[in-house]
Amino acid sequence: MTSDRLVLGARYTRDYGKRGKGYVGLAYQYEFGGDARAHWNGYDLPSPSVEGSTVRLETGWNYTPSENSPLALDLGITGSTGKERGVGFRVGVNTRSERTFKPPRSGRLSLCAVRTKNTIEG
């Protein structure tokens, strides 16, 4: 399967004290012409299409145990509707280097646009 995908999104981040940050994000994704192909015993099987629009909403919390800690905990939930539907949960541990880490300012809005190409062969 080969597909092209365009994602446009924004995330708002806000500080809640010295150690916690909350965020909420919204993204629109469009998948261009992603048709899967399958064969079995010499026959072509019906191929589902992943072409279409998906809207994602995410919210989460980043927690740093102390100001000097190199670790941070990330908890989040993401919901999708449209061509792709579902709910996902995220638990992660992030590391950082004190020399390169610059914490985001409170009330920051981040925007992104990404185009990806995926190829899956099997």
XYZ file of C-alpha atoms in Angstrom:
122
model
C 0.000 0.000 0.000
C 1.297 3.449 -0.873
C -0.388 6.626 0.292
C 0.249 10.352 0.629
C -1.033 12.237 3.646
C -1.356 15.949 4.485
C -1.795 17.000 8.118
C -2.605 20.546 9.261
C -2.860 21.163 12.986
C -2.524 23.444 15.975
C -1.732 22.854 19.651
C -2.259 25.269 22.541
C -0.004 24.765 25.585
C -0.496 26.398 28.985
C 1.620 26.308 32.163
C -0.026 25.197 35.399
C 2.601 25.935 38.001
C 6.330 25.201 37.748
C 6.012 21.498 36.948
C 2.848 20.998 34.913
C 1.710 21.926 31.427
C -1.611 21.144 29.831
C -2.298 21.098 26.117
C -5.145 20.756 23.669
C -4.753 20.227 19.934
C -6.825 19.957 16.796
C -5.660 18.547 13.453
C -7.114 17.874 10.021
C -5.666 15.023 7.974
C -6.347 14.126 4.349
C -5.131 10.849 2.902
C -4.673 10.877 -0.888
C -5.347 7.684 -2.847
C -4.307 5.040 -0.366
C -5.607 1.769 -1.755
C -4.576 -1.510 -0.171
C -4.193 -4.570 -2.384
C -4.398 -8.191 -1.286
C -4.097 -11.501 -3.121
C -4.878 -15.007 -1.981
C -4.492 -18.260 -3.842
C -4.249 -16.443 -7.180
C -7.331 -14.277 -6.572
C -7.492 -10.536 -6.005
C -9.339 -9.724 -2.780
C -11.506 -6.599 -2.364
C -9.282 -3.641 -1.562
C -10.326 -1.086 1.043
C -9.490 2.566 0.447
C -8.036 4.828 3.131
C -8.533 7.959 1.003
C -10.448 10.663 2.847
C -10.558 13.179 5.683
C -9.969 12.676 9.404
C -10.239 15.193 12.249
C -8.242 14.594 15.445
C -8.673 16.201 18.861
C -6.074 15.686 21.566
C -5.622 16.787 25.138
C -2.943 15.944 27.636
C -0.709 16.820 30.540
C 3.096 17.041 30.882
C 4.488 16.729 34.399
C 8.098 17.291 35.511
C 8.871 15.976 39.049
C 11.329 18.801 39.800
C 12.852 21.769 37.996
C 16.192 19.942 37.589
C 14.747 16.573 36.615
C 15.831 15.237 33.204
C 12.585 13.216 32.993
C 9.020 14.316 32.282
C 5.787 12.326 32.213
C 3.357 12.796 29.304
C -0.266 11.615 29.604
C -2.720 12.158 26.772
C -5.857 11.092 24.964
C -6.612 11.467 21.255
C -9.929 11.027 19.472
C -10.411 10.719 15.698
C -13.471 10.918 13.491
C -13.906 10.681 9.747
C -12.158 8.087 7.585
C -10.160 6.995 10.624
C -12.177 6.670 13.835
C -11.170 5.800 17.356
C -9.727 6.819 20.694
C -6.106 6.466 21.735
C -4.377 6.860 25.076
C -0.744 7.841 25.532
C 1.604 7.423 28.486
C 5.192 8.440 27.893
C 8.406 9.378 29.621
C 10.461 12.097 27.956
C 14.103 12.910 28.612
C 15.812 16.213 28.071
C 19.256 17.732 28.167
C 19.630 20.833 30.328
C 21.847 22.413 27.680
C 19.275 22.191 24.903
C 15.929 22.239 26.731
C 13.900 25.416 26.494
C 10.493 25.077 28.128
C 7.570 26.476 26.122
C 6.110 29.760 27.258
C 2.683 29.662 28.835
C -0.176 30.243 26.435
C 1.817 29.153 23.387
C 0.038 28.169 20.192
C 1.926 25.810 17.886
C 0.974 25.286 14.247
C 2.169 22.526 11.949
C 1.730 21.265 8.416
C 3.161 17.885 7.434
C 3.108 15.859 4.209
C 4.088 12.233 4.480
C 4.327 9.309 2.095
C 3.814 5.794 3.443
C 4.629 2.573 1.619
C 3.757 -0.802 3.109
C 4.603 -3.986 1.258
C 3.740 -7.434 2.387
